[in-house]
Tab-separated table of C-alpha atoms in Angstrom:
chain	number	residue	atom	x	y	z
A	1	MET	CA	60.249	60.329	140.684
A	2	LEU	CA	60.698	64.186	139.344
A	3	SER	CA	62.633	66.793	142.099
A	4	ILE	CA	63.461	70.850	141.351
A	5	PHE	CA	65.368	72.074	144.029
A	6	LYS	CA	66.701	75.486	143.991
A	7	THR	CA	68.487	77.745	146.960
A	8	ILE	CA	66.673	80.726	148.467
A	9	ASP	CA	68.728	83.011	151.272
A	10	GLY	CA	70.131	79.617	152.475
A	11	LYS	CA	67.642	77.413	152.745
A	12	MET	CA	66.820	75.186	149.881
A	13	CYS	CA	63.839	75.324	148.898
A	14	LYS	CA	62.109	73.537	146.813
A	15	MET	CA	60.476	74.912	143.070
A	16	PRO	CA	57.476	74.002	140.936
A	17	GLU	CA	59.729	74.504	137.895
A	18	MET	CA	63.562	73.664	136.370
A	19	GLY	CA	65.689	77.193	135.577
A	20	PRO	CA	68.417	78.719	135.456
A	21	GLY	CA	70.424	77.834	139.058
A	22	CYS	CA	68.214	74.824	139.927
A	23	TRP	CA	69.121	70.902	140.862
A	24	ILE	CA	67.683	68.996	139.316
A	25	ASN	CA	66.228	65.218	140.825
A	26	LEU	CA	65.420	62.220	139.166
A	27	THR	CA	64.920	59.154	140.624
A	28	TYR	CA	63.676	55.987	139.440
A	29	PRO	CA	62.043	58.851	135.934
A	30	THR	CA	59.322	57.632	133.662
A	31	GLU	CA	60.006	58.376	130.194
A	32	ASP	CA	57.987	61.712	130.754
A	33	GLU	CA	60.004	62.618	132.611
A	34	LEU	CA	62.890	61.735	130.968
A	35	LYS	CA	61.823	63.479	128.130
A	36	LEU	CA	60.755	66.753	129.884
A	37	VAL	CA	64.670	67.065	131.459
A	38	MET	CA	66.221	66.854	127.711
A	39	GLU	CA	64.869	68.758	126.148
A	40	LYS	CA	64.377	71.516	129.165
A	41	LEU	CA	67.459	71.497	130.151
A	42	LYS	CA	69.092	70.272	126.175
A	43	VAL	CA	70.637	67.161	128.426
A	44	GLU	CA	72.836	64.222	126.459
A	45	PRO	CA	70.239	60.841	126.061
A	46	SER	CA	73.246	59.560	127.397
A	47	PHE	CA	74.403	60.840	129.985
A	48	LEU	CA	71.112	60.472	131.475
A	49	ARG	CA	70.723	56.354	130.844
A	50	ALA	CA	74.161	55.487	132.107
A	51	ALA	CA	73.082	56.284	135.549
A	52	LEU	CA	70.277	53.721	135.166
A	53	ASP	CA	72.524	51.156	134.851
A	54	GLU	CA	72.711	48.925	137.602
A	55	GLU	CA	76.208	47.833	135.747
A	56	GLU	CA	77.704	50.980	135.298
A	57	THR	CA	81.091	51.179	137.102
A	58	SER	CA	82.242	54.857	138.182
A	59	ARG	CA	83.795	57.227	135.899
A	60	ILE	CA	83.179	61.340	134.273
A	61	ASP	CA	82.939	61.969	130.620
A	62	THR	CA	82.211	65.109	129.739
A	63	GLU	CA	80.584	67.001	126.243
A	64	ASP	CA	79.240	69.594	124.791
A	65	GLY	CA	79.714	71.069	127.506
A	66	GLN	CA	78.042	68.351	129.655
A	67	THR	CA	79.612	66.740	132.692
A	68	LEU	CA	78.425	63.721	133.865
A	69	VAL	CA	80.100	62.074	137.339
A	70	ILE	CA	78.646	58.338	137.907
A	71	ILE	CA	79.127	57.935	141.352
A	72	ASP	CA	79.154	54.419	143.026
A	73	VAL	CA	76.134	54.820	146.005
A	74	PRO	CA	76.281	52.214	149.564
A	75	SER	CA	72.315	51.060	149.489
A	76	VAL	CA	71.392	48.683	151.647
A	77	GLU	CA	68.440	46.576	151.628
A	78	LYS	CA	66.674	44.723	154.510
A	79	GLU	CA	64.773	41.432	153.830
A	80	ASP	CA	66.174	38.040	155.703
A	81	ALA	CA	68.886	39.351	156.955
A	82	VAL	CA	71.043	42.641	155.923
A	83	ILE	CA	72.229	42.667	152.842
A	84	TYR	CA	74.150	45.483	151.921
A	85	SER	CA	75.474	47.142	148.331
A	86	THR	CA	76.803	49.539	145.924
A	87	LEU	CA	73.708	50.465	142.775
A	88	PRO	CA	74.940	53.617	140.269
A	89	LEU	CA	74.344	57.699	140.981
A	90	GLY	CA	75.110	59.837	137.693
A	91	ILE	CA	75.529	63.982	138.787
A	92	ILE	CA	75.282	66.102	135.566
A	93	LEU	CA	76.593	69.592	134.695
A	94	THR	CA	74.882	71.977	132.810
A	95	GLU	CA	75.830	75.730	131.778
A	96	GLN	CA	73.040	76.239	134.541
A	97	ASN	CA	71.404	72.522	136.434
A	98	ILE	CA	72.781	69.775	138.183
A	99	VAL	CA	71.183	66.753	137.807
A	100	THR	CA	71.439	64.116	140.200
A	101	ILE	CA	70.329	60.606	138.802
A	102	CYS	CA	69.766	57.369	140.643
A	103	LEU	CA	67.771	54.267	140.716
A	104	LYS	CA	66.440	53.291	144.259
A	105	GLU	CA	65.697	56.810	146.458
A	106	THR	CA	69.286	56.773	148.559
A	107	PRO	CA	69.672	58.180	151.983
A	108	ILE	CA	72.004	61.412	150.684
A	109	ILE	CA	70.334	62.389	148.217
A	110	ARG	CA	67.483	63.539	150.908
A	111	ASP	CA	69.610	64.400	153.273
A	112	PHE	CA	70.778	67.705	150.628
A	113	GLU	CA	66.414	67.317	149.616
A	114	GLU	CA	65.515	68.103	153.407
A	115	GLY	CA	68.253	71.013	154.044
A	116	MET	CA	70.915	68.934	156.738
A	117	VAL	CA	73.385	69.580	154.618
A	118	LYS	CA	73.278	73.627	155.008
A	119	THR	CA	77.013	74.606	152.889
A	120	ALA	CA	75.279	73.017	149.968
A	121	LYS	CA	74.587	75.930	147.675
A	122	THR	CA	72.351	74.621	144.013
A	123	SER	CA	74.307	78.108	142.543
A	124	GLN	CA	77.814	75.993	142.699
A	125	LYS	CA	77.962	73.735	141.080
A	126	THR	CA	81.973	72.107	142.022
A	127	SER	CA	81.102	72.507	145.586
A	128	PHE	CA	77.300	70.482	145.485
A	129	ILE	CA	79.400	67.799	143.516
A	130	LEU	CA	81.290	67.945	145.754
A	131	LEU	CA	79.372	67.730	148.922
A	132	VAL	CA	77.946	64.880	148.045
A	133	LEU	CA	81.124	63.326	147.372
A	134	LEU	CA	81.415	63.249	150.937
A	135	ARG	CA	78.770	62.710	152.059
A	136	VAL	CA	79.150	59.816	149.961
A	137	ALA	CA	82.331	58.377	152.197
A	138	GLY	CA	80.583	58.965	154.691
A	139	ARG	CA	77.950	56.774	154.278
A	140	TYR	CA	80.693	54.192	153.795
A	141	LEU	CA	81.855	54.474	157.017
A	142	GLN	CA	79.158	54.312	158.724
A	143	TYR	CA	78.148	51.333	156.590
A	144	LEU	CA	81.489	49.987	157.100
A	145	LYS	CA	81.130	50.263	160.949
A	146	GLN	CA	77.349	48.721	161.045
A	147	ILE	CA	78.882	45.604	159.501
A	148	ASP	CA	81.914	45.072	162.499
A	149	LYS	CA	79.368	45.365	164.738
A	150	ILE	CA	76.744	42.528	162.754
A	151	SER	CA	79.810	40.666	162.541
A	152	SER	CA	80.392	41.118	165.728
A	153	TYR	CA	77.089	39.970	166.524
A	154	MET	CA	76.875	37.120	164.229
A	155	GLU	CA	80.625	35.509	166.356
A	156	ARG	CA	78.904	35.836	169.630
A	157	GLN	CA	76.536	34.186	167.980
A	158	LEU	CA	77.887	31.052	166.839
A	159	TYR	CA	80.136	30.798	170.097
A	160	GLN	CA	76.486	29.407	171.407
A	161	SER	CA	75.024	27.637	168.644
A	162	GLN	CA	76.856	26.676	164.691
A	163	ARG	CA	73.401	27.274	162.262
A	164	ASN	CA	73.212	27.984	159.148
A	165	LYS	CA	71.910	30.972	159.499
A	166	GLU	CA	74.530	32.866	161.459
A	167	LEU	CA	76.982	31.530	158.855
A	168	ILE	CA	75.102	32.747	156.086
A	169	GLN	CA	75.205	36.568	157.502
A	170	LEU	CA	78.592	36.651	157.555
A	171	LEU	CA	78.925	35.320	153.979
A	172	ASP	CA	76.530	37.786	152.749
A	173	LEU	CA	78.976	40.051	155.022
A	174	GLU	CA	81.882	39.630	153.174
A	175	LYS	CA	79.826	39.954	149.415
A	176	SER	CA	78.821	43.786	150.706
A	177	LEU	CA	82.231	43.610	151.532
A	178	VAL	CA	83.815	43.050	148.247
A	179	TYR	CA	81.702	45.223	146.643
A	180	PHE	CA	82.493	47.564	149.013
A	181	SER	CA	85.616	47.868	148.250
A	182	THR	CA	85.657	47.224	144.504
A	183	SER	CA	83.032	50.351	144.142
A	184	LEU	CA	85.660	52.774	146.785
A	185	LYS	CA	88.729	52.500	144.459
A	186	ALA	CA	86.341	52.589	141.064
A	187	ASN	CA	85.080	56.262	143.308
A	188	GLU	CA	89.340	57.005	144.616
A	189	VAL	CA	89.676	56.602	141.078
A	190	THR	CA	87.400	59.406	139.751
A	191	LEU	CA	88.209	61.490	142.308
A	192	GLU	CA	91.567	62.045	140.983
A	193	LYS	CA	90.431	62.620	137.398
A	194	ILE	CA	88.518	65.637	139.275
A	195	LEU	CA	91.605	66.945	140.731
A	196	ARG	CA	93.583	67.075	138.257
A	197	GLY	CA	90.868	70.092	136.940
A	198	ARG	CA	90.661	68.981	134.000
A	199	ILE	CA	86.818	68.572	132.837
A	200	VAL	CA	85.579	70.214	136.753
A	201	THR	CA	86.866	73.278	137.011
A	202	LEU	CA	88.020	73.354	140.438
A	203	TYR	CA	88.104	76.877	143.302
A	204	GLU	CA	90.860	77.478	145.707
A	205	GLU	CA	87.409	76.880	147.827
A	206	ASP	CA	87.246	73.080	146.631
A	207	GLN	CA	90.956	72.103	146.441
A	208	ASP	CA	90.702	71.329	150.572
A	209	LEU	CA	87.208	70.236	150.275
A	210	LEU	CA	88.154	67.145	148.023
A	211	GLU	CA	91.447	66.932	149.437
A	212	ASP	CA	88.857	66.165	152.710
A	213	VAL	CA	87.049	63.675	150.267
A	214	LEU	CA	90.154	61.499	149.544
A	215	THR	CA	90.871	61.457	152.494
A	216	GLU	CA	87.430	59.861	153.631
A	217	VAL	CA	87.507	57.592	150.743
A	218	HIS	CA	91.186	56.156	151.706
A	219	GLN	CA	89.499	55.539	155.472
A	220	ALA	CA	86.300	53.198	153.422
A	221	ILE	CA	88.786	51.716	151.752
A	222	GLU	CA	91.545	50.551	154.581
A	223	MET	CA	88.232	49.733	156.629
A	224	ALA	CA	88.058	47.358	153.530
A	225	ASN	CA	90.399	45.617	153.453
A	226	ILE	CA	91.402	45.360	157.167
A	227	TYR	CA	86.985	44.446	157.659
A	228	SER	CA	86.837	41.670	154.668
A	229	SER	CA	89.948	39.830	156.226
A	230	ILE	CA	89.073	40.067	159.748
A	231	LEU	CA	86.209	38.202	158.420
A	232	SER	CA	88.287	36.656	155.589
A	233	GLY	CA	90.056	34.469	158.727
A	234	MET	CA	87.168	34.168	160.802
A	235	MET	CA	85.141	32.290	157.639
A	236	ASP	CA	87.774	29.632	158.024
A	237	ALA	CA	88.356	29.379	161.504
A	238	TYR	CA	84.178	28.408	161.743
A	239	ALA	CA	85.053	26.637	159.111
A	240	SER	CA	87.782	24.037	161.253
A	241	VAL	CA	85.840	24.399	163.746
A	242	ILE	CA	83.231	22.432	162.567
A	243	SER	CA	84.325	20.385	160.228
A	244	ASN	CA	86.611	19.547	163.541
A	245	ASN	CA	83.328	19.339	166.319
A	246	LEU	CA	82.205	16.437	162.948
A	247	ASN	CA	85.343	14.445	163.269
A	248	VAL	CA	84.996	14.139	166.974
A	249	ILE	CA	80.849	13.106	166.410
A	250	MET	CA	81.440	10.406	163.764
A	251	LYS	CA	84.841	9.261	166.586
A	252	VAL	CA	82.653	9.212	169.632
A	253	LEU	CA	79.314	7.579	167.165
A	254	THR	CA	81.604	5.221	165.830
A	255	SER	CA	82.986	4.051	168.957
A	256	ILE	CA	79.541	3.496	170.314
A	257	THR	CA	78.090	1.377	167.163
A	258	ILE	CA	81.495	-0.492	167.839
A	259	MET	CA	79.712	-1.003	171.902
A	260	ILE	CA	76.503	-2.353	170.983
A	261	THR	CA	77.771	-4.643	167.920
A	262	ILE	CA	79.212	-7.000	170.896
A	263	PRO	CA	75.739	-8.215	172.423
A	264	ASN	CA	74.553	-8.592	168.871
A	265	ILE	CA	77.690	-11.014	168.414
A	266	ILE	CA	77.272	-13.202	171.472
A	267	PHE	CA	73.716	-13.725	171.718
A	268	SER	CA	73.848	-14.649	167.869
A	269	PHE	CA	75.914	-17.425	169.092
A	270	TYR	CA	74.238	-18.329	171.846
A	271	GLY	CA	70.343	-17.537	169.486
A	272	MET	CA	71.523	-20.327	166.832
A	273	ASN	CA	71.244	-24.129	166.838
A	274	VAL	CA	75.025	-24.737	168.170
A	275	GLY	CA	76.446	-27.525	169.993
A	276	ASN	CA	79.118	-27.308	172.363
A	277	LEU	CA	79.013	-23.845	173.818
A	278	PRO	CA	80.209	-23.048	176.788
A	279	PHE	CA	78.896	-22.258	180.295
A	280	PRO	CA	74.538	-22.496	178.097
A	281	THR	CA	72.907	-20.892	180.683
A	282	ALA	CA	70.966	-18.088	180.526
A	283	TRP	CA	72.804	-15.656	182.485
A	284	PHE	CA	76.668	-15.950	180.849
A	285	PRO	CA	75.591	-14.031	177.622
A	286	ALA	CA	74.622	-11.546	178.941
A	287	VAL	CA	77.048	-11.132	182.279
A	288	LEU	CA	79.792	-11.842	179.470
A	289	SER	CA	78.848	-9.191	177.181
A	290	VAL	CA	78.477	-6.602	179.868
A	291	GLY	CA	82.676	-7.890	180.809
A	292	ILE	CA	83.294	-7.556	177.424
A	293	VAL	CA	81.680	-3.902	176.707
A	294	VAL	CA	82.837	-2.943	179.798
A	295	ILE	CA	87.069	-3.649	178.588
A	296	VAL	CA	86.191	-2.021	175.096
A	297	GLY	CA	83.826	0.959	176.323
A	298	ILE	CA	88.154	1.325	179.517
A	299	ILE	CA	90.911	-0.216	176.059
A	300	LEU	CA	88.374	3.414	173.989
A	301	LYS	CA	87.815	6.289	176.880
A	302	ARG	CA	92.136	6.380	176.928
A	303	LYS	CA	92.252	5.766	173.326
A	304	ASP	CA	90.626	9.240	173.412
A	305	LEU	CA	87.998	8.086	171.354
A	306	PHE	CA	85.473	7.717	173.572
């Protein structure tokens, strides 16, 4: 899908055609849409293709007066459970235009399209890209808080019943935190390259904005590391609890098996063709079995085996 926007009188307006000062957004574009952007704006084909690679990591590159910034943005998928991941978002700066390209529609770009970012102006390319990076960092923080709430809820559920569903959800959250932490560190490196001002021209008013972005990213990295440590410790603790509970159950079952076996052995003796057994009456084996079982039960109870 190809969309064209331009800031007119402080408002983000949708445009019918590409022109100077426009922002072109590509979401899971077709080959025809890619060719159109290449022909109209003379965008490097490798820049457009790079952002469509799911495995592409965050980086910044420049060639023939065009600058490519790839940033990892957070993504959430709701299937059987909530799963968080990241995907690359490409931002290409040409002499007169801004091009964004992504494999999926993201809330970050949607906010700009709907005019929710009031300070965004398509004519101010450096400021625009920094505002996108700030919204990305804010979205990371939002999802990290959601992960913390979900993990707390799953912890309460595990207190009541230790099912595989909650443990698998915690494992997915732990994996999501690893993705977030890795992507945030890559984004931090890219931001530090932008901070040097060698590739992207930074104006005086952009310095404070970039520092805000870096602060948000550092905070997100710290939060991801803290939540990851807490979740890892929680998983280890529950693994130990489950193992201990299994040992308790096996201990009780073994004790019950021993007590059930005693009557079986006694009745087996009296059921065989063996002569000269003491008290060969019908009630004696039953009384003897009950007595031995009671004695063994008391011994096992004192040994904390039952």
